[in-house]
XYZ file of C-alpha atoms in Angstrom:
674
model
C -88.386 25.370 110.710
C -87.286 22.776 108.044
C -83.750 21.624 107.689
C -82.051 20.973 104.117
C -79.189 18.841 103.520
C -76.545 19.840 101.146
C -74.356 17.649 99.462
C -70.521 18.288 99.669
C -68.819 18.291 96.033
C -66.172 15.708 95.860
C -63.483 17.653 93.782
C -60.788 15.268 94.356
C -62.824 12.096 93.430
C -63.861 13.728 90.095
C -60.456 14.701 89.285
C -58.928 11.221 89.788
C -61.802 9.750 87.771
C -61.299 12.159 84.835
C -57.666 11.445 85.138
C -58.233 7.762 84.799
C -60.721 8.113 81.755
C -58.230 10.195 80.272
C -55.489 7.866 80.841
C -57.492 4.785 79.488
C -58.619 7.145 76.448
C -54.956 7.954 75.708
C -53.895 4.445 76.153
C -56.870 3.403 73.572
C -55.514 6.221 71.294
C -52.084 5.035 71.735
C -52.910 1.551 71.108
C -54.841 2.210 67.970
C -52.087 4.497 66.627
C -49.677 1.631 67.283
C -51.609 -0.878 65.676
C -52.051 1.492 62.818
C -48.451 1.968 62.477
C -47.851 -1.728 62.543
C -50.204 -2.528 60.009
C -48.922 0.313 57.777
C -45.414 -0.966 58.295
C -46.674 -4.502 57.444
C -48.292 -3.291 54.467
C -46.120 -0.508 53.050
C -42.777 -1.812 54.174
C -42.900 -5.844 54.713
C -45.416 -6.313 51.632
C -44.465 -3.339 49.660
C -43.348 -5.223 46.525
C -46.457 -7.313 46.428
C -48.899 -4.725 46.691
C -46.897 -2.505 44.391
C -47.041 -5.091 41.825
C -50.744 -5.866 42.343
C -51.223 -2.078 41.924
C -49.055 -2.111 38.755
C -50.991 -5.156 37.445
C -54.380 -3.209 37.856
C -52.899 -0.426 35.495
C -50.579 -2.447 33.314
C -51.668 -5.826 31.790
C -49.650 -8.287 29.734
C -51.126 -9.230 26.483
C -49.901 -12.206 24.243
C -48.765 -11.582 20.808
C -49.127 -14.817 18.544
C -46.452 -15.452 16.281
C -46.751 -15.394 12.505
C -47.441 -18.960 11.396
C -44.599 -20.032 8.846
C -45.178 -20.164 5.118
C -45.257 -23.013 2.884
C -43.526 -22.941 -0.635
C -43.180 -25.376 -3.428
C -39.729 -26.266 -4.836
C -39.362 -23.118 -6.863
C -40.719 -20.472 -4.156
C -44.184 -20.506 -5.045
C -46.356 -19.550 -2.174
C -48.789 -22.510 -1.233
C -49.825 -21.426 2.325
C -49.893 -17.847 3.228
C -50.952 -15.180 6.102
C -53.294 -12.489 5.447
C -54.452 -9.724 7.618
C -58.081 -9.859 8.856
C -60.118 -8.473 11.657
C -62.191 -10.419 14.057
C -64.765 -9.540 16.900
C -63.354 -10.469 20.383
C -65.457 -10.600 23.786
C -64.028 -10.466 27.237
C -66.594 -12.324 29.288
C -65.787 -10.933 32.716
C -66.669 -7.279 31.283
C -69.945 -8.430 29.885
C -72.831 -8.221 32.558
C -75.430 -10.154 30.417
C -73.979 -12.203 27.686
C -77.473 -13.334 26.451
C -78.388 -9.823 25.996
C -75.308 -8.828 24.104
C -75.459 -11.350 21.767
C -79.055 -10.634 20.980
C -78.118 -6.968 20.592
C -75.001 -7.194 18.718
C -76.682 -9.176 16.009
C -78.344 -6.132 14.744
C -75.012 -4.363 14.332
C -72.960 -7.044 13.000
C -74.648 -10.335 11.377
C -73.933 -13.625 13.229
C -74.713 -16.920 11.834
C -75.752 -19.934 14.171
C -72.400 -21.443 13.321
C -70.764 -18.303 14.956
C -72.729 -18.458 18.226
C -72.479 -22.224 18.430
C -68.475 -21.776 18.067
C -68.407 -18.860 20.626
C -70.554 -20.660 23.182
C -68.149 -23.918 22.853
C -65.067 -21.535 23.285
C -66.711 -19.503 26.439
C -66.572 -22.920 28.424
C -63.002 -23.787 27.280
C -61.362 -19.991 28.101
C -60.968 -18.265 31.292
C -63.288 -15.445 31.989
C -60.593 -12.736 31.666
C -59.388 -14.080 28.150
C -60.656 -12.781 24.933
C -62.864 -15.274 22.959
C -63.779 -14.698 19.157
C -67.138 -14.098 18.290
C -66.986 -13.766 14.513
C -63.807 -14.079 12.366
C -63.113 -12.240 8.878
C -65.137 -8.945 9.547
C -65.689 -7.071 6.381
C -65.178 -3.208 5.993
C -68.878 -2.619 6.471
C -69.179 -4.543 9.622
C -66.154 -3.131 11.178
C -67.628 0.430 10.340
C -71.097 -0.527 11.859
C -69.458 -1.622 14.975
C -67.403 1.378 15.460
C -70.198 3.591 15.609
C -71.855 1.265 18.202
C -69.170 0.329 20.175
C -70.167 2.527 23.305
C -73.036 0.051 23.596
C -71.003 -2.989 24.051
C -68.538 -3.023 26.801
C -66.110 -6.033 26.839
C -66.417 -6.168 23.004
C -63.699 -5.034 20.539
C -62.376 -5.663 16.987
C -58.915 -7.142 17.042
C -56.745 -7.478 14.018
C -54.902 -11.039 13.426
C -53.247 -13.023 10.696
C -55.244 -15.949 9.057
C -54.386 -18.508 6.846
C -54.909 -18.666 3.066
C -54.437 -21.239 0.394
C -53.953 -19.616 -2.928
C -54.451 -22.784 -5.026
C -57.357 -24.185 -2.835
C -58.003 -27.691 -3.815
C -54.876 -28.333 -5.797
C -52.979 -28.854 -2.345
C -55.408 -29.647 -0.032
C -54.638 -33.227 0.834
C -50.771 -32.456 0.978
C -50.535 -29.102 2.637
C -53.854 -29.623 4.679
C -55.351 -26.802 6.562
C -55.394 -25.355 10.008
C -58.636 -24.942 12.397
C -59.725 -23.310 15.448
C -58.229 -24.615 18.541
C -60.925 -26.608 20.733
C -61.454 -28.371 23.953
C -59.381 -31.537 22.626
C -56.575 -29.381 21.563
C -56.324 -27.774 25.190
C -55.207 -30.878 26.535
C -52.380 -31.493 24.150
C -51.253 -28.118 23.587
C -48.619 -26.382 25.841
C -50.671 -23.366 27.004
C -47.753 -21.033 27.526
C -46.778 -21.707 23.761
C -50.110 -21.176 22.467
C -51.113 -17.890 24.335
C -53.041 -15.813 21.836
C -53.173 -18.523 19.437
C -56.644 -19.313 17.904
C -55.696 -21.747 15.306
C -53.707 -25.056 15.008
C -52.756 -27.544 11.851
C -55.428 -29.907 11.602
C -54.423 -32.203 8.641
C -51.544 -32.709 6.044
C -48.292 -30.795 6.483
C -49.808 -28.331 8.645
C -50.368 -30.829 11.301
C -47.355 -32.907 10.685
C -45.106 -30.107 10.836
C -46.984 -27.958 13.472
C -44.160 -27.525 15.698
C -41.892 -26.020 13.102
C -44.879 -23.772 11.664
C -46.195 -22.482 14.816
C -43.212 -20.398 16.346
C -43.021 -18.816 19.602
C -45.430 -16.259 21.290
C -44.355 -12.748 22.275
C -46.247 -10.186 24.449
C -46.909 -6.428 25.104
C -47.529 -4.395 28.325
C -50.312 -2.301 27.993
C -51.772 0.285 30.319
C -55.453 0.467 31.091
C -57.821 2.571 32.657
C -60.660 1.583 35.306
C -62.996 0.208 32.592
C -60.076 -2.093 31.469
C -59.741 -0.323 28.010
C -56.131 -0.001 26.613
C -54.750 3.550 26.971
C -51.197 2.989 25.478
C -48.387 0.323 24.872
C -45.800 0.749 27.435
C -43.531 -2.190 26.016
C -43.382 -4.997 23.298
C -41.507 -8.242 23.159
C -41.851 -9.478 19.534
C -42.783 -13.008 18.726
C -40.618 -15.453 17.058
C -42.207 -16.532 13.676
C -42.578 -20.100 12.691
C -40.212 -21.552 10.142
C -41.076 -21.741 6.501
C -41.312 -25.018 4.625
C -40.125 -25.684 1.113
C -41.577 -28.594 -0.661
C -40.253 -30.827 -3.109
C -43.380 -30.828 -5.430
C -43.638 -28.502 -8.104
C -47.012 -26.680 -8.738
C -46.576 -27.383 -12.473
C -46.435 -31.095 -12.252
C -49.048 -31.005 -9.452
C -51.555 -29.212 -11.578
C -50.842 -31.064 -14.696
C -51.182 -34.443 -13.016
C -54.392 -33.286 -11.257
C -55.755 -32.178 -14.867
C -55.110 -35.459 -16.501
C -57.733 -36.974 -14.245
C -60.394 -34.959 -15.817
C -62.281 -35.360 -12.507
C -62.344 -39.051 -12.228
C -61.783 -40.369 -8.792
C -58.194 -41.653 -8.194
C -54.785 -40.765 -7.115
C -51.026 -40.315 -8.066
C -47.708 -40.088 -6.661
C -44.474 -39.068 -8.236
C -41.069 -39.603 -6.806
C -37.553 -38.840 -7.718
C -35.657 -42.167 -7.339
C -32.655 -40.527 -6.376
C -33.412 -38.898 -3.088
C -37.304 -39.905 -2.188
C -38.333 -36.189 -2.942
C -41.953 -36.315 -4.001
C -42.516 -34.419 -6.981
C -46.525 -34.579 -7.242
C -49.215 -36.360 -4.958
C -52.877 -36.022 -6.198
C -55.884 -37.250 -4.914
C -59.066 -36.684 -6.923
C -61.442 -35.248 -6.094
C -60.305 -32.723 -3.676
C -61.874 -29.921 -1.342
C -61.220 -26.364 -0.617
C -59.172 -25.989 2.438
C -60.070 -22.243 3.031
C -63.613 -23.299 4.155
C -62.236 -25.056 7.052
C -59.750 -22.187 8.413
C -62.321 -20.122 10.401
C -64.801 -22.720 10.906
C -66.773 -24.648 8.065
C -70.632 -23.949 7.827
C -72.741 -27.018 8.609
C -74.140 -26.775 5.176
C -70.712 -27.041 3.332
C -69.471 -29.739 5.578
C -72.476 -31.832 5.349
C -72.123 -31.497 1.601
C -68.426 -32.856 1.799
C -69.179 -35.847 3.860
C -72.375 -36.849 2.002
C -70.645 -36.640 -1.310
C -70.363 -40.070 -3.110
C -67.003 -39.512 -4.428
C -65.537 -38.651 -0.804
C -63.473 -35.495 -1.511
C -62.213 -35.280 1.958
C -60.610 -38.703 1.280
C -56.868 -38.655 0.614
C -56.813 -41.463 -1.793
C -52.961 -41.523 -2.347
C -52.131 -41.878 1.516
C -55.076 -43.525 3.085
C -56.892 -45.953 0.533
C -55.583 -49.160 -0.355
C -56.428 -51.221 -3.417
C -55.506 -54.346 -5.031
C -52.647 -53.651 -7.407
C -53.287 -56.115 -9.942
C -50.398 -56.789 -12.586
C -48.198 -53.830 -11.359
C -46.554 -56.072 -8.730
C -45.224 -58.676 -11.667
C -41.908 -57.057 -12.245
C -41.097 -56.965 -8.507
C -42.282 -60.768 -8.108
C -40.085 -61.526 -11.367
C -37.107 -59.586 -9.454
C -37.671 -61.810 -6.478
C -37.461 -64.893 -8.651
C -34.086 -63.864 -9.865
C -32.960 -63.003 -6.225
C -33.893 -66.222 -5.048
C -32.606 -68.172 -7.774
C -35.983 -69.453 -8.643
C -35.755 -68.184 -12.063
C -33.029 -67.522 -14.686
C -34.068 -64.833 -17.447
C -33.950 -67.496 -20.172
C -36.478 -69.911 -18.299
C -39.639 -70.552 -20.211
C -43.139 -71.185 -19.340
C -45.919 -72.449 -21.917
C -48.863 -70.275 -21.724
C -51.860 -72.140 -23.019
C -54.560 -69.868 -21.693
C -54.965 -71.620 -18.076
C -52.861 -72.814 -15.324
C -53.964 -75.882 -13.221
C -52.363 -76.605 -9.662
C -51.502 -80.348 -9.608
C -54.121 -82.136 -7.925
C -56.908 -79.526 -8.418
C -59.450 -79.694 -10.917
C -60.125 -75.934 -11.064
C -57.649 -73.934 -13.113
C -56.671 -70.186 -13.505
C -56.949 -68.294 -16.803
C -54.929 -66.080 -18.677
C -56.915 -63.139 -20.162
C -55.774 -64.008 -23.772
C -57.669 -67.028 -24.936
C -55.219 -69.748 -25.818
C -52.306 -68.185 -24.050
C -49.374 -66.377 -25.295
C -47.312 -69.451 -26.020
C -43.680 -69.709 -24.854
C -42.721 -66.874 -22.798
C -39.423 -66.000 -20.918
C -39.205 -63.553 -18.431
C -38.837 -60.446 -20.311
C -41.819 -61.562 -22.703
C -43.849 -62.441 -19.806
C -43.410 -58.942 -18.083
C -44.163 -57.290 -21.733
C -47.428 -59.314 -22.325
C -48.264 -59.742 -18.612
C -48.841 -63.632 -18.904
C -50.691 -64.480 -15.955
C -49.592 -68.358 -16.238
C -46.002 -67.046 -15.916
C -46.571 -65.471 -12.696
C -48.896 -68.080 -11.459
C -46.168 -70.588 -11.551
C -43.629 -68.358 -10.199
C -45.620 -67.449 -7.141
C -46.258 -71.159 -6.418
C -42.693 -71.985 -6.774
C -41.674 -69.249 -4.664
C -44.248 -70.048 -1.946
C -46.289 -67.516 0.139
C -43.451 -67.331 2.862
C -40.884 -66.219 0.463
C -43.203 -64.140 -1.815
C -44.310 -62.323 1.347
C -40.753 -61.869 2.565
C -39.523 -60.276 -0.667
C -42.414 -58.130 -1.306
C -42.155 -56.840 2.332
C -38.382 -55.859 1.822
C -39.371 -53.843 -1.197
C -41.879 -51.829 1.040
C -45.346 -53.686 0.721
C -47.320 -54.125 3.749
C -45.699 -51.352 5.640
C -45.723 -47.569 5.878
C -43.252 -45.661 3.628
C -42.175 -43.345 6.321
C -43.584 -40.245 4.465
C -43.561 -37.162 6.400
C -47.436 -36.779 6.735
C -49.799 -38.379 9.363
C -52.381 -40.894 8.791
C -50.654 -43.227 6.245
C -52.477 -46.403 5.503
C -50.281 -49.876 5.833
C -52.266 -51.843 3.132
C -52.023 -55.799 3.024
C -49.301 -57.801 2.255
C -50.614 -61.337 1.949
C -48.975 -63.723 4.249
C -49.729 -66.560 6.525
C -49.325 -64.449 9.606
C -51.813 -61.809 8.147
C -54.356 -64.396 7.465
C -54.029 -66.240 10.798
C -55.010 -63.189 12.628
C -58.330 -63.020 10.643
C -59.404 -66.707 9.582
C -59.445 -69.982 11.344
C -58.437 -71.536 8.072
C -54.704 -72.088 6.943
C -53.187 -70.919 3.999
C -54.101 -72.558 0.706
C -51.981 -72.729 -2.610
C -54.857 -71.191 -4.508
C -54.200 -67.988 -2.491
C -50.454 -67.866 -3.444
C -51.171 -68.308 -6.994
C -53.594 -65.304 -7.332
C -51.118 -63.252 -4.847
C -48.716 -63.661 -7.925
C -50.844 -61.391 -10.185
C -51.696 -58.911 -7.513
C -55.237 -60.282 -6.679
C -56.752 -61.861 -3.607
C -55.836 -60.506 -0.336
C -53.392 -57.815 -1.875
C -53.994 -54.074 -0.915
C -51.483 -51.323 -1.535
C -51.846 -47.509 -1.403
C -50.773 -45.487 -4.335
C -47.881 -43.913 -2.192
C -46.655 -47.432 -1.487
C -46.529 -48.342 -5.269
C -44.926 -45.312 -6.297
C -42.139 -45.897 -3.391
C -41.588 -49.305 -4.466
C -41.478 -48.408 -8.372
C -38.889 -45.568 -7.314
C -36.981 -47.840 -5.135
C -36.793 -50.287 -8.235
C -35.900 -47.356 -10.507
C -33.193 -46.196 -8.194
C -31.502 -49.671 -8.587
C -32.755 -51.129 -5.397
C -31.641 -48.231 -3.046
C -34.801 -47.276 -0.817
C -35.402 -43.712 0.346
C -38.300 -42.781 2.417
C -40.697 -40.335 0.439
C -40.323 -36.850 1.744
C -42.443 -33.626 0.964
C -40.487 -31.017 2.936
C -36.920 -30.830 1.570
C -35.853 -27.726 3.335
C -36.959 -25.276 6.159
C -35.905 -21.622 6.803
C -36.344 -19.347 9.697
C -37.377 -15.559 8.916
C -34.687 -13.717 6.807
C -32.434 -16.736 6.769
C -31.547 -18.959 3.789
C -33.490 -22.381 3.525
C -31.646 -25.281 5.441
C -31.979 -28.770 3.533
C -33.473 -31.394 5.595
C -31.207 -34.653 5.054
C -32.975 -37.743 3.711
C -30.491 -40.610 3.654
C -31.166 -43.847 2.083
C -33.053 -46.332 4.533
C -30.687 -49.111 3.655
C -28.441 -50.841 1.032
C -29.434 -51.642 -2.249
C -31.913 -54.616 -2.298
C -30.517 -55.950 -5.705
C -27.645 -57.968 -5.600
C -26.580 -57.936 -9.317
C -27.042 -55.296 -12.054
C -28.024 -57.836 -14.427
C -30.932 -58.719 -12.516
C -32.172 -55.207 -12.734
C -31.385 -54.945 -16.367
C -33.657 -57.964 -17.053
C -36.626 -56.646 -15.218
C -36.153 -52.991 -16.451
C -36.044 -54.596 -20.155
C -39.267 -56.068 -19.565
C -40.852 -52.927 -18.272
C -39.209 -50.984 -21.255
C -40.864 -53.617 -23.659
C -44.384 -52.970 -22.227
C -43.943 -49.380 -23.280
C -42.189 -49.962 -26.808
C -44.129 -53.208 -27.793
C -46.732 -54.184 -25.094
C -50.027 -52.759 -23.596
C -48.590 -49.159 -23.441
C -47.402 -48.884 -26.877
C -49.857 -46.476 -27.923
C -49.785 -44.456 -24.701
C -46.206 -43.311 -25.021
C -45.643 -42.692 -28.782
C -43.481 -39.439 -29.462
C -42.327 -39.617 -25.934
C -38.718 -38.182 -26.017
C -37.166 -40.423 -23.390
C -37.023 -43.974 -22.861
C -39.805 -45.119 -20.394
C -40.219 -48.215 -18.511
C -43.737 -49.017 -17.250
C -46.137 -51.706 -16.051
C -49.964 -51.561 -16.399
C -52.563 -53.116 -14.051
C -56.115 -53.775 -14.180
C -57.278 -55.142 -10.950
C -60.899 -56.381 -10.370
C -63.066 -54.578 -8.237
C -65.652 -57.356 -8.083
C -65.359 -61.286 -8.354
C -66.770 -62.814 -11.588
C -69.882 -64.996 -11.031
C -71.070 -65.031 -14.603
C -69.342 -65.460 -18.211
C -70.356 -61.665 -18.825
C -66.892 -60.579 -18.798
C -65.800 -63.120 -21.774
C -68.623 -61.713 -24.056
C -69.221 -58.158 -22.782
C -66.086 -56.052 -23.481
C -67.429 -52.675 -23.827
C -65.843 -50.033 -22.186
C -68.520 -49.077 -19.686
C -68.901 -52.644 -18.295
C -65.298 -53.096 -17.867
C -64.573 -49.523 -16.407
C -67.598 -50.434 -13.815
C -65.528 -53.602 -12.818
C -61.919 -52.839 -13.173
C -59.497 -50.533 -11.172
C -56.625 -49.059 -13.690
C -53.127 -48.705 -12.533
C -50.083 -47.535 -14.343
C -46.383 -47.394 -12.791
C -43.619 -45.798 -14.785
C -40.179 -44.210 -14.429
C -37.949 -42.328 -17.029
C -35.319 -41.881 -18.495
C -34.578 -45.624 -18.067
C -30.737 -45.400 -18.270
C -30.744 -42.915 -15.526
C -34.179 -42.641 -13.891
C -34.983 -39.191 -12.218
C -38.941 -39.696 -11.923
C -41.003 -42.810 -10.878
C -44.801 -42.334 -11.129
C -47.887 -44.372 -9.969
C -51.336 -43.622 -10.980
C -54.659 -44.940 -10.111
C -58.166 -44.574 -11.327
C -60.695 -46.169 -9.047
C -62.860 -47.240 -12.113
C -61.031 -47.924 -15.365
C -61.501 -50.246 -18.377
C -57.716 -50.896 -18.666
C -54.384 -49.846 -16.702
C -52.525 -48.707 -19.649
C -55.338 -47.040 -21.688
C -56.928 -45.175 -18.678
C -54.204 -44.634 -16.215
C -51.166 -44.669 -18.657
C -51.987 -41.316 -20.151
C -52.131 -39.778 -16.716
C -48.461 -41.129 -16.013
C -47.193 -39.653 -19.237
C -48.891 -36.077 -18.815
C -47.277 -36.197 -15.362
C -43.707 -36.880 -16.928
C -44.236 -34.430 -19.749
C -44.829 -31.709 -17.009
C -41.703 -32.756 -15.288
C -39.803 -32.637 -18.483
C -41.091 -28.864 -18.990
C -39.913 -27.910 -15.811
C -36.146 -29.037 -16.593
C -36.557 -26.661 -19.597
C -36.982 -29.487 -22.078
C -39.885 -29.363 -24.847
C -42.240 -32.210 -25.133
C -42.773 -32.949 -29.046
C -46.079 -33.743 -30.170
C -46.683 -37.331 -30.702
C -46.598 -38.902 -34.281
C -47.203 -42.237 -35.647
C -43.716 -42.416 -37.136
C -42.206 -42.401 -33.658
C -44.191 -45.492 -32.620
C -41.417 -47.819 -33.291
C -38.397 -45.859 -33.279
C -37.449 -46.989 -29.631
C -38.852 -50.601 -29.560
C -36.760 -52.822 -27.638
C -36.702 -56.307 -29.324
C -37.554 -59.132 -26.770
C -37.714 -62.197 -29.021
C -39.169 -63.343 -32.217
C -43.001 -63.450 -32.713
C -43.936 -61.141 -29.910
C -47.202 -59.619 -30.609
C -47.845 -55.943 -29.781
C -51.423 -55.919 -28.188
C -53.602 -53.066 -29.180
C -55.050 -52.649 -25.482
C -54.275 -53.488 -22.045
C -55.626 -57.065 -21.463
C -52.955 -58.404 -19.011
C -55.291 -58.860 -15.813
C -57.784 -61.322 -15.526
C -60.507 -61.927 -12.927
C -59.089 -65.100 -10.993
C -60.503 -68.358 -10.182
C -59.866 -69.621 -6.905
C -60.007 -72.978 -5.725
C -62.690 -74.666 -4.278
C -60.991 -75.206 -0.886
C -60.249 -71.611 -0.551
C -62.402 -70.033 2.481
C -64.809 -67.171 1.669
C -65.460 -64.219 3.600
C -62.061 -62.811 4.720
C -62.178 -59.216 4.484
C -59.662 -57.460 2.018
C -59.817 -54.035 4.089
C -59.752 -52.422 0.824
C -61.470 -49.089 0.600
C -63.895 -50.126 -1.846
C -63.078 -53.566 -3.253
C -65.163 -56.598 -2.434
C -63.437 -59.633 -0.443
C -61.953 -62.352 -2.307
C -64.450 -64.843 -3.689
C -63.980 -68.448 -3.401
C -65.937 -68.961 -6.680
C -64.678 -68.738 -10.516
C -64.504 -70.234 -13.607
C -62.029 -72.769 -14.901
């Protein structure tokens, strides 16, 4: 008989175990719920504002609205720089999974040049991935239509409207107004990121750069609702930008165009200034360039053509190039002689054709063989007698000569409201000491008296000094912008007070020099140029050597082509002499004679100015030739052409090889002819 054991069920133990498990499970559930409640409270209560903002930002995004750039007008309200609507193709990098593939595919829809791709890749490195980057500017209507049809193929790419800069007069104001260009990596470091949000262009040259702060304005923004793909659904809120201020220039389009046309394509520059206030009425540099090509990125071919051109169209000759002034400095040197008491108007000098420094064998020539005879100050200015000014410079000495000419404005910036102005060179001991181990020599003082040697001036400087003299010695810094205006507001004039008291002590001293400059026009080198002009004109020609003489060809070869290859032609003038209202300086880089070549440019500038005043310019006639002739003494000849400037013979003790820092002039030579 077998015996079977049967286990007895422990109901009480099982019940206790179940109860413990249930309590543990409930505790875990309660703990989990508590943690969930705590976390929910943390997220939904304590950090509610933060996450609500994040959520809203995923749905609503701010988009910068760049301000409209201020416009630029001439003095009569003629538009010189405009904003025109255009469309561009933009890409948001973070929404493009494969950028190289996109660029390859989109070229089949919208033609892209290598310049477009290069510019886009550069900006990709400069911008954040969520910022829109322009791929192509100035889309045509056909390109916009083709992209609209294929838009679904290119996520993150869109056509965006914008305002682009346009210069209606193209090359006519390129060196004055300048141009804008795309913002690059160098600009990002100097520009205020907040102020330039959404802005793609910045002033690069001219007034566009100098007045960038005024022209740019303040950006606005709009809040847009986007979907999960980041596409805009609607605009929720808009805060309009503040447009930049408009600029009103003192330049007159008619005077600017007439002056430019007068050059007939020959390289040179001219500046016209109102002596009463310093306002620039014309500022011309020939040749020029088309600023519209630079706005949205100039092509490599166009840029290469500009920088390799022999006549350097990108160079602002009026502002940045300095040249030897030749005899145009003689009236101002004569004024210095009067101011220092070194000369009286009636003092005379015998001009025999050459001038010798005591103790030296080599002499300095007048251009007129045999000289001009006995000349006083007025006649010396009229005939541009070198001997008179050789002796005056030597008697004055380089220290006083430099101090006086410097007080007029030579050797320093004029203070015009444009960046990049050249300083030029005012001959002085200090200037030479920083460039040569040799001391100052008397021969260098002598040739400084006729605007040769180390001298270098810009056309703007010479126009400024001429205007200062025409204004009876009261200096004004040249100004291009005479007023600014916010949108829908009247223009506000910009003050331009005199920079100092008159530099001329006695009105009689001004009258003497003015009489000499009038004689240049009525009976001197410029007599034939201003026949029939309705107002009295005072002027001075200058024919500066571009190269030193090493042969006698100058004496035997007087044909125009030869002389034009050797000379730089200058003419300065102002009118009407009884109350000057316009002063002009004109320069031709290659001209046979100052009066014959540069004089007509000054006349045409003055004629255009008269026309803007409502006056009529009469046609020249021979019978008017002597109507306004100013007598300056018996026996004064009236040269048929400008022969006043001569290549100088420098003394043997003068060092060679000291650079003149002119844009094209050769350094002064220690050789010459007695």
